[in-house]
Short mmCIF file of C-alpha atoms in Angstrom, two decimals:
data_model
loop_
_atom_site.label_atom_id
_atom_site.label_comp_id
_atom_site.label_asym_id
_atom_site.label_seq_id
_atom_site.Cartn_x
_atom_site.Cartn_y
_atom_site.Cartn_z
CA UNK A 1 -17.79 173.29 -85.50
CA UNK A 2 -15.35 174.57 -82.58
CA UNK A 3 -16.82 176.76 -80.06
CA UNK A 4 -14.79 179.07 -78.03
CA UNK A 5 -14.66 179.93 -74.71
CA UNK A 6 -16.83 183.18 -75.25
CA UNK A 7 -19.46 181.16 -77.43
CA UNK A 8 -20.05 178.72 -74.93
CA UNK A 9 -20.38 181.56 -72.25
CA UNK A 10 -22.45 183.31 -74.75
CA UNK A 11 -25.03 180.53 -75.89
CA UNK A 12 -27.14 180.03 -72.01
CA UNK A 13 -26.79 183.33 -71.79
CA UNK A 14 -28.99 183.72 -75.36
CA UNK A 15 -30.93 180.70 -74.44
CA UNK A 16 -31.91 182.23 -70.70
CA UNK A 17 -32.83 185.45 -71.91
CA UNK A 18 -35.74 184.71 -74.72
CA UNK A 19 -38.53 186.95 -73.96
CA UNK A 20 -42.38 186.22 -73.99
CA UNK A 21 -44.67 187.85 -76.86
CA UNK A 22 -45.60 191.75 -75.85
CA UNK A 23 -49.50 192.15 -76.33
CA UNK A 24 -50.24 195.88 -75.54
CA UNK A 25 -53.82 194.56 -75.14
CA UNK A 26 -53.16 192.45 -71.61
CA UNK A 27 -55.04 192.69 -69.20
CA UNK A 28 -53.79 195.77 -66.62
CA UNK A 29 -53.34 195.47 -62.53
CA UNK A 30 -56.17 198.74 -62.14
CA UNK A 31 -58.84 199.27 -64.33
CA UNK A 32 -59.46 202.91 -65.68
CA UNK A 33 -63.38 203.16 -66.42
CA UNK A 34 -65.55 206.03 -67.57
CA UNK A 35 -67.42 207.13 -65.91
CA UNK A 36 -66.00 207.08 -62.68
CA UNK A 37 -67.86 205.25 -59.76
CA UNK A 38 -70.87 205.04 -58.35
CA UNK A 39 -71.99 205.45 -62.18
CA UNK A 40 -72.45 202.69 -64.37
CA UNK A 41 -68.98 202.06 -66.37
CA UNK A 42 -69.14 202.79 -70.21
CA UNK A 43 -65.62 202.71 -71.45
CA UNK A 44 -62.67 200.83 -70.17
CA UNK A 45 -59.16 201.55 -71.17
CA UNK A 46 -57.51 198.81 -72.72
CA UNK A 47 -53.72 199.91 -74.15
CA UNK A 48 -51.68 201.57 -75.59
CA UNK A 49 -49.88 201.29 -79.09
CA UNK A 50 -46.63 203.44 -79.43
CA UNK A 51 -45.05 201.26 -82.15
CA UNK A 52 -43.56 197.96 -83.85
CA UNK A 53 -41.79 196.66 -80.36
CA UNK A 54 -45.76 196.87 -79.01
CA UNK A 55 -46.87 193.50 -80.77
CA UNK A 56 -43.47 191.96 -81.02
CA UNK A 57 -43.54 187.91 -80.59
CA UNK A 58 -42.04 185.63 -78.25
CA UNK A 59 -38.23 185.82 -79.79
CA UNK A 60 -36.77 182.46 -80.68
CA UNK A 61 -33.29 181.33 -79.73
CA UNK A 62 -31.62 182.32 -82.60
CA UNK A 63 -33.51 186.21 -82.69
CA UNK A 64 -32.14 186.48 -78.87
CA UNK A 65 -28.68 185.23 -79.92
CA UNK A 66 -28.14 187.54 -82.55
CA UNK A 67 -29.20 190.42 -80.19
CA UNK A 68 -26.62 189.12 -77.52
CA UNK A 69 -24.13 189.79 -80.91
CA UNK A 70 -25.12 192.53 -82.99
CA UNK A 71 -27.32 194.69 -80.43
CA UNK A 72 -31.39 194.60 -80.40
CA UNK A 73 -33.27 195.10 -83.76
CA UNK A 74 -34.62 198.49 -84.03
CA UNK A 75 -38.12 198.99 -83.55
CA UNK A 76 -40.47 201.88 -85.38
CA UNK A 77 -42.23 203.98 -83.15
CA UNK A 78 -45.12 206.27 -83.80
CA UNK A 79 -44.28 210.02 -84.50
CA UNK A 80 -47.60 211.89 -85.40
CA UNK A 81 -50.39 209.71 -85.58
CA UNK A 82 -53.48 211.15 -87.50
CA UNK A 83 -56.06 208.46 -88.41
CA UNK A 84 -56.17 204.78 -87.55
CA UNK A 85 -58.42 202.02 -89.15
CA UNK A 86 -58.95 198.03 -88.07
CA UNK A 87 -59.50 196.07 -91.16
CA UNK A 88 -62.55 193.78 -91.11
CA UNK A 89 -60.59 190.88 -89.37
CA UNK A 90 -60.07 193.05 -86.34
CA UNK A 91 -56.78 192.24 -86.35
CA UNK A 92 -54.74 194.44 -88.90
CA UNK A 93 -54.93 197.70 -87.51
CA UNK A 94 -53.38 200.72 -89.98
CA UNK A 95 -52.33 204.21 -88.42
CA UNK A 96 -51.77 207.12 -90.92
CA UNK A 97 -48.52 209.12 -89.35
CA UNK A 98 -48.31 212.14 -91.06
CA UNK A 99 -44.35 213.12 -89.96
CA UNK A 100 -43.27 209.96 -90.11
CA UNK A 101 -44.26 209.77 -93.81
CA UNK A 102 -46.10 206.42 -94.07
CA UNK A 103 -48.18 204.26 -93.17
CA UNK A 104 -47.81 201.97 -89.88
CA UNK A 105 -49.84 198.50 -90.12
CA UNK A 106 -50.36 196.27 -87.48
CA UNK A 107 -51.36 192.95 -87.65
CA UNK A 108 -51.90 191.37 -84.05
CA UNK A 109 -52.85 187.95 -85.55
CA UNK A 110 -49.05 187.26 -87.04
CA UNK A 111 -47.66 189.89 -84.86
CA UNK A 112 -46.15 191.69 -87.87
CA UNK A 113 -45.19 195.08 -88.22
CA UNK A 114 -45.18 196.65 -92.08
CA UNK A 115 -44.65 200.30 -93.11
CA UNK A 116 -46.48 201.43 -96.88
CA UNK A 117 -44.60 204.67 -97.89
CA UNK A 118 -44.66 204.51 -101.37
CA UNK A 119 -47.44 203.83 -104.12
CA UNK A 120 -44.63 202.65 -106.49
CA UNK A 121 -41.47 203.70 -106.86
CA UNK A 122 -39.76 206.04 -104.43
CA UNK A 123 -41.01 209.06 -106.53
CA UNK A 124 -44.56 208.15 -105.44
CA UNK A 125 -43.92 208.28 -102.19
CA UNK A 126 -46.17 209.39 -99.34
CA UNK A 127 -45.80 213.00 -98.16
CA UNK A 128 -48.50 213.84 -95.62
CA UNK A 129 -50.53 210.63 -94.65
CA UNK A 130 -54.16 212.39 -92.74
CA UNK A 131 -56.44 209.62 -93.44
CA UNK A 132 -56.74 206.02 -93.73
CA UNK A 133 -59.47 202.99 -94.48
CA UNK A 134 -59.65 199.33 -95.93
CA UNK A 135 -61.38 198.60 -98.66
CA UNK A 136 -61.17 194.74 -98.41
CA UNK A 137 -57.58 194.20 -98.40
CA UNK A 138 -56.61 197.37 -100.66
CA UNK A 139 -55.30 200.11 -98.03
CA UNK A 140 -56.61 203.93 -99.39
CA UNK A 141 -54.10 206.60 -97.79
CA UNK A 142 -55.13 210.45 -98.52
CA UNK A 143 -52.75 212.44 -98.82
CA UNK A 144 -52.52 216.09 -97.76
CA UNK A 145 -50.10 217.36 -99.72
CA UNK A 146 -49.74 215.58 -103.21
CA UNK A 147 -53.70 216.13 -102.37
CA UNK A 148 -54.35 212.83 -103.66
CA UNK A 149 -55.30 208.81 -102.94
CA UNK A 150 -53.16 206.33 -102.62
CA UNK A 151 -54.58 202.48 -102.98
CA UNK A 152 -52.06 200.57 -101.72
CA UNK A 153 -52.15 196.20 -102.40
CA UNK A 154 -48.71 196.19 -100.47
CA UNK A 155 -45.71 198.07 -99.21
CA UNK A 156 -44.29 199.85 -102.72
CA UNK A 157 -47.34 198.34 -104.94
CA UNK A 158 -50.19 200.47 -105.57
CA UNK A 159 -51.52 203.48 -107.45
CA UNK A 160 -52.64 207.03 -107.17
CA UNK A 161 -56.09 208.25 -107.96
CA UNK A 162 -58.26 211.68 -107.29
CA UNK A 163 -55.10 214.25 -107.96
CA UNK A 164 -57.44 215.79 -110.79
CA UNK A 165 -60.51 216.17 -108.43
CA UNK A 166 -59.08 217.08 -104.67
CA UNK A 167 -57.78 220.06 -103.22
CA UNK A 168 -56.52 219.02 -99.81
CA UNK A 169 -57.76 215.59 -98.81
CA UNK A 170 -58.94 215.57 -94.57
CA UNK A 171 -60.50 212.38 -93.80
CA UNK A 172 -62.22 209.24 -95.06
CA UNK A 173 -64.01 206.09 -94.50
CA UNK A 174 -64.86 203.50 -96.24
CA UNK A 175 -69.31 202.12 -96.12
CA UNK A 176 -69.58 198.37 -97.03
CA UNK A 177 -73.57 198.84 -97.35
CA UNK A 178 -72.66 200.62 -101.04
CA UNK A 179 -68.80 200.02 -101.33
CA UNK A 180 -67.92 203.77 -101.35
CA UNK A 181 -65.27 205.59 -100.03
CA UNK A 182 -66.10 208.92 -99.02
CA UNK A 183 -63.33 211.76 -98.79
CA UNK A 184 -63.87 214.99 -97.29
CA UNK A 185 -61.81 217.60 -98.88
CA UNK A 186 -61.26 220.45 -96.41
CA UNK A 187 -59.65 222.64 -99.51
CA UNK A 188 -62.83 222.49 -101.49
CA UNK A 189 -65.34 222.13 -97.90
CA UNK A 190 -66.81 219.27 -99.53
CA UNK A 191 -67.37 215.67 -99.52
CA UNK A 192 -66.02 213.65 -102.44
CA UNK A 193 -67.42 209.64 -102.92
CA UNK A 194 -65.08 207.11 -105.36
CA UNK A 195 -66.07 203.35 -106.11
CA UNK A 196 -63.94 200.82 -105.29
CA UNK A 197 -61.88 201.17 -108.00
CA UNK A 198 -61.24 204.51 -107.83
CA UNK A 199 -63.48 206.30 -110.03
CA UNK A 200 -64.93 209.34 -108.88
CA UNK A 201 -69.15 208.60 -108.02
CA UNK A 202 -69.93 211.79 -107.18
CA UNK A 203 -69.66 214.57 -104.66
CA UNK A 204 -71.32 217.44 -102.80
CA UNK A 205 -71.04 220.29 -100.27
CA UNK A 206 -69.81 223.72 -100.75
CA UNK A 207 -68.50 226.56 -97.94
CA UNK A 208 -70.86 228.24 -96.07
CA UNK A 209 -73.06 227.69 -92.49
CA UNK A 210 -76.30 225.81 -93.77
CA UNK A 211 -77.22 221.97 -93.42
CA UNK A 212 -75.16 220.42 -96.26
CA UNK A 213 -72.32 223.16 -96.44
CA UNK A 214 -68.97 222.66 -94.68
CA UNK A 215 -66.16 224.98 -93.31
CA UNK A 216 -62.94 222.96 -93.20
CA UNK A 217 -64.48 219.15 -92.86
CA UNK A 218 -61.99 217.00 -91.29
CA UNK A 219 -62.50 213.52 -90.43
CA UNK A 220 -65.86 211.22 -91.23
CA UNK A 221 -67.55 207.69 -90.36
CA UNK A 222 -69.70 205.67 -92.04
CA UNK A 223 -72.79 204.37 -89.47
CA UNK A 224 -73.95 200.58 -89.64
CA UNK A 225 -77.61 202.31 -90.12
CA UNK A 226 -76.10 203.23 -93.27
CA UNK A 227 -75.63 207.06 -92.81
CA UNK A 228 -72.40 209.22 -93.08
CA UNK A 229 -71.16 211.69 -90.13
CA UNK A 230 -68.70 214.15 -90.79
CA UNK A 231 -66.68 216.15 -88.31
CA UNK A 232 -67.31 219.99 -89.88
CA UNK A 233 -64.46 221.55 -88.26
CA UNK A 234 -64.95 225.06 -88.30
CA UNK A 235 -68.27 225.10 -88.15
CA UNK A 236 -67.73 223.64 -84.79
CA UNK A 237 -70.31 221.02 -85.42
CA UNK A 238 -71.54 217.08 -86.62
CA UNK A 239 -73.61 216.73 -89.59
CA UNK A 240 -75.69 213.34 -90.67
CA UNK A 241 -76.02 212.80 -94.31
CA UNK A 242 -77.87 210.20 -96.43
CA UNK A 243 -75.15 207.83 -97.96
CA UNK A 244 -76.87 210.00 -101.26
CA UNK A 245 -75.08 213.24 -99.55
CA UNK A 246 -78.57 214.22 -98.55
CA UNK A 247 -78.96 216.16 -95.24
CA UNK A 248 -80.10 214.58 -92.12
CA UNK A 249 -79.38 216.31 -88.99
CA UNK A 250 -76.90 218.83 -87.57
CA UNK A 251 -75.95 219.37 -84.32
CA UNK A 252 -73.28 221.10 -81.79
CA UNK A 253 -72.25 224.69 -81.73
CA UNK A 254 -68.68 226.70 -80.55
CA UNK A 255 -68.48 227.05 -76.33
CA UNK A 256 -67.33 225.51 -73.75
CA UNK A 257 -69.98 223.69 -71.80
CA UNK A 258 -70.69 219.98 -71.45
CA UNK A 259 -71.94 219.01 -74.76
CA UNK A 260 -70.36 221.90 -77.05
CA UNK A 261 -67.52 221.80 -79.23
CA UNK A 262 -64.42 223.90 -79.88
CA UNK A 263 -62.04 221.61 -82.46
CA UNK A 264 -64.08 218.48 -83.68
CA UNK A 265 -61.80 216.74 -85.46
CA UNK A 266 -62.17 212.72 -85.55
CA UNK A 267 -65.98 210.85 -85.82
CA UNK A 268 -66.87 207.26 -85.26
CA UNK A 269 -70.65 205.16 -84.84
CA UNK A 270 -70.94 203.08 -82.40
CA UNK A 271 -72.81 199.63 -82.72
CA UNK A 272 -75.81 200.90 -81.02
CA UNK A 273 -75.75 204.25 -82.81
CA UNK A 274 -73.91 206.94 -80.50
CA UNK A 275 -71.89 208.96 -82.27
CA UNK A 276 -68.55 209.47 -81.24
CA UNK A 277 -66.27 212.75 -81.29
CA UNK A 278 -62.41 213.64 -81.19
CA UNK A 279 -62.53 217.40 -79.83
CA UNK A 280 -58.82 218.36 -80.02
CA UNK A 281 -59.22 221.48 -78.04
CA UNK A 282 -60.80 219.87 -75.29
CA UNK A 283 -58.52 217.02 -75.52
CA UNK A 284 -61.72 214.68 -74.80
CA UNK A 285 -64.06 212.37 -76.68
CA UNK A 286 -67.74 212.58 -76.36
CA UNK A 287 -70.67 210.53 -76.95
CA UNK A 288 -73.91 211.92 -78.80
CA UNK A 289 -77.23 210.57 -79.67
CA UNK A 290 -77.99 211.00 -83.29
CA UNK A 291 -79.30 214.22 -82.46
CA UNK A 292 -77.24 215.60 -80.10
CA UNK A 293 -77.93 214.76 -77.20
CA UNK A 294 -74.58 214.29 -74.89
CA UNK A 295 -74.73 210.66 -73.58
CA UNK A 296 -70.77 210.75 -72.27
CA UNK A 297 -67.64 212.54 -72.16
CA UNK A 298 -64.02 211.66 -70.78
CA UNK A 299 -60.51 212.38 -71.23
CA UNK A 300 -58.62 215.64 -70.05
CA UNK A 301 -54.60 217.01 -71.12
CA UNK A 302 -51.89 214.41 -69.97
CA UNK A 303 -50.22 211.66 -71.26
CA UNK A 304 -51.60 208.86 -68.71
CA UNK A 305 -54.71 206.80 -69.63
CA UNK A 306 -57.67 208.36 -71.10
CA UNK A 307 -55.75 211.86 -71.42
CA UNK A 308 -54.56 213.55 -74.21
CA UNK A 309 -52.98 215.47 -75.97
CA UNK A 310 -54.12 216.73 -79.82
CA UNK A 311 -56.21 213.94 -80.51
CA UNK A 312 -57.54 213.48 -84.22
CA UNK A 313 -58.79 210.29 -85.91
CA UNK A 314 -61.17 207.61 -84.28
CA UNK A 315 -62.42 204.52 -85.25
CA UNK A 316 -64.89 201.45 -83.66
CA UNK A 317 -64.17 197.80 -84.63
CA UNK A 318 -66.43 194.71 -84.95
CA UNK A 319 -64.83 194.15 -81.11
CA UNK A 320 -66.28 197.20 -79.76
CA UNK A 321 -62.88 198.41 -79.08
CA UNK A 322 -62.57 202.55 -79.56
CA UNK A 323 -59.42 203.45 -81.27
CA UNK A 324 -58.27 207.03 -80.66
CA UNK A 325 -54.96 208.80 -82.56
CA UNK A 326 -53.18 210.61 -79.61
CA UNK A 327 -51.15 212.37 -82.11
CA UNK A 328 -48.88 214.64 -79.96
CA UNK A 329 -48.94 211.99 -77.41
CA UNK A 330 -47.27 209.70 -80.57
CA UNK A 331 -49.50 206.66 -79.44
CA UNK A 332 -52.91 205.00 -80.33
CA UNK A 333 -55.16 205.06 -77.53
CA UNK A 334 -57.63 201.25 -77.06
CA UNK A 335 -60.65 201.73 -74.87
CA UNK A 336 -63.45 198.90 -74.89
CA UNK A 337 -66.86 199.88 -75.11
CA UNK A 338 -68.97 198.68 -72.04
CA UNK A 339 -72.34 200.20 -72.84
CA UNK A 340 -73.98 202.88 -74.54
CA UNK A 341 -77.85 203.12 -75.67
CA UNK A 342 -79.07 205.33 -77.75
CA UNK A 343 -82.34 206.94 -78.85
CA UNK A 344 -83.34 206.03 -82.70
CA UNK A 345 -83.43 208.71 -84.81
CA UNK A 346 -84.32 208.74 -88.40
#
């Protein structure tokens, strides 16, 4: 093999200029806490993840040498993240992007980035991804606008289910303690369950104001004390169910002062059994007790850490790590919960 002149300028060049794995997760030369001091910190901010280039690994000396070539490789980047949800193994994390028309997946363990846009063939692809769980290793997308589920076993491989039962699919989550997925379907204000294989188990709710009725649910969690929270929108409120669909608790109401709610949108449990909410009016996230009591709230407009700017979806991990979709801020916010105790509740 002859090398030229430029090849052998070219080739220390390449071999100088490999560049270390990105982790989006490292640790951070100031430490943003909430509360602020003299109070006891609860939540640390951990990262940021915009997109693909975020868990990128260390590039090998052939990856850098075709760069020096042909230009860097292209990275995908987060356009309007809704909903985000770790898998089990804490380290695939899955963000539903509704304008970007898939799915993003994240998996910090092989530091691979995959898109899922299709349930098949390119006719079955998604349209308006809003929500987003595991169930094992099966990703379940729903869809807002072919108002439908997608199960998903890989990028292009899957199957639709639900198009005969949902009007306009909001949010889901997926509870381990009776391997349901619960959907909340803001077009019919109700709260649809399907077994893991995607037959429908039952479902409940209708509009109105009363424990058990919804106006416009949005997102929902499944608690590790085996109850279901849903974020009823428009009723500018949380309601506890019984995994059954049976009423629990309700609490919040429309204002403005600390503790009150004008947009919730995304819900999450915490280990110890705060309840977590997304208010994207407020551009905040609060803590509750189970029954309403405000424990903690922080975040303001910006785009800097801990601010945002139309959040939505939420979700806690086996780490304690708080996932938050910063949609118009087109990033996934990481804080680490420090410590939050709760009062039981029934």
């Amino acid at each position: 093999m002859r090398l030229t002149a430029a090849t052998l300028v070219i080739l220390p060049l390449a071999s100088g200029c490999s560049q270390p794995a990105v982790d989006f997760l490292r640790p951070r030369e100031s430490v943003e806490v909430w509360p602020k001091p003299p109070d006891v910190p609860r939540v640390q901010f951990l990262g940021e993840l915009k997109g693909s280039a975020d868990i990128r690994g260390p590039k090998s000396f052939s990856e850098s040498f075709n760069e020096l070539l042909f230009g860097p490789q292209l990275s995908r980047r987060l356009v309007s993240p809704q909903a985000v949800a770790v898998h089990a193994d804490g380290k695939r994390i899955a963000v539903a992007d509704t304008n970007a028309g898939c799915v993003h997946v994240f998996d910090l363990g092989t530091r691979r980035y995959t898109a899922f846009s299709a349930a098949g063939d390119p006719s079955q692809a998604l349209e308006c991804a809003v929500a987003v769980c595991w169930v094992g290793d099966v990703l379940w997308v729903a869809d807002a606008k072919r108002n439908a589920i997608a199960m998903l076993n890989g990028p292009g491989h899957g199957r639709w289910i639900g198009a005969d039962v949902l009007k306009r699919p909001a949010g889901m989550t997926y509870c381990p303690s009776n391997e349901l997925c619960y959907v909340s379907d803001a077009g019919a204000h109700a709260i649809v369950a399907f077994d893991d294989r995607g037959t429908l188990a039952f479902q409940f709710g209708s509009r109105g104001t009363a424990a058990g009725q919804f106006n416009y649910p949005s997102h929902l969690a499944c608690g590790p004390d085996g109850t279901l929270v849903v974020a009823d929108s428009l009723n500018f409120r949380v309601q506890r169910f019984r995994l059954d669909g049976s009423p629990l608790s309700v609490f919040g109401r429309k204002g403005d002062a600390a503790g009150d709610l004008s947009l919730p949108k995304g819900v999450a449990v915490g280990p110890e059994g705060a309840i977590w909410v997304v208010d994207a009016n407020f551009e905040n996230v609060q803590a509750f007790t189970p029954e309403g009591q405000l424990l903690l709230a922080f975040g303001e407009e910006g785009q800097g850490p801990g601010q945002f700017w139309l959040p939505a979806g939420i979700c806690i991990d086996g780490q304690r790590r708080l996932w938050v979709a910063d949609t118009y801020n087109r990033r996934v916010q990481v804080f680490q919960l420090l410590a939050v105790t709760t009062a039981h509740a029934g």
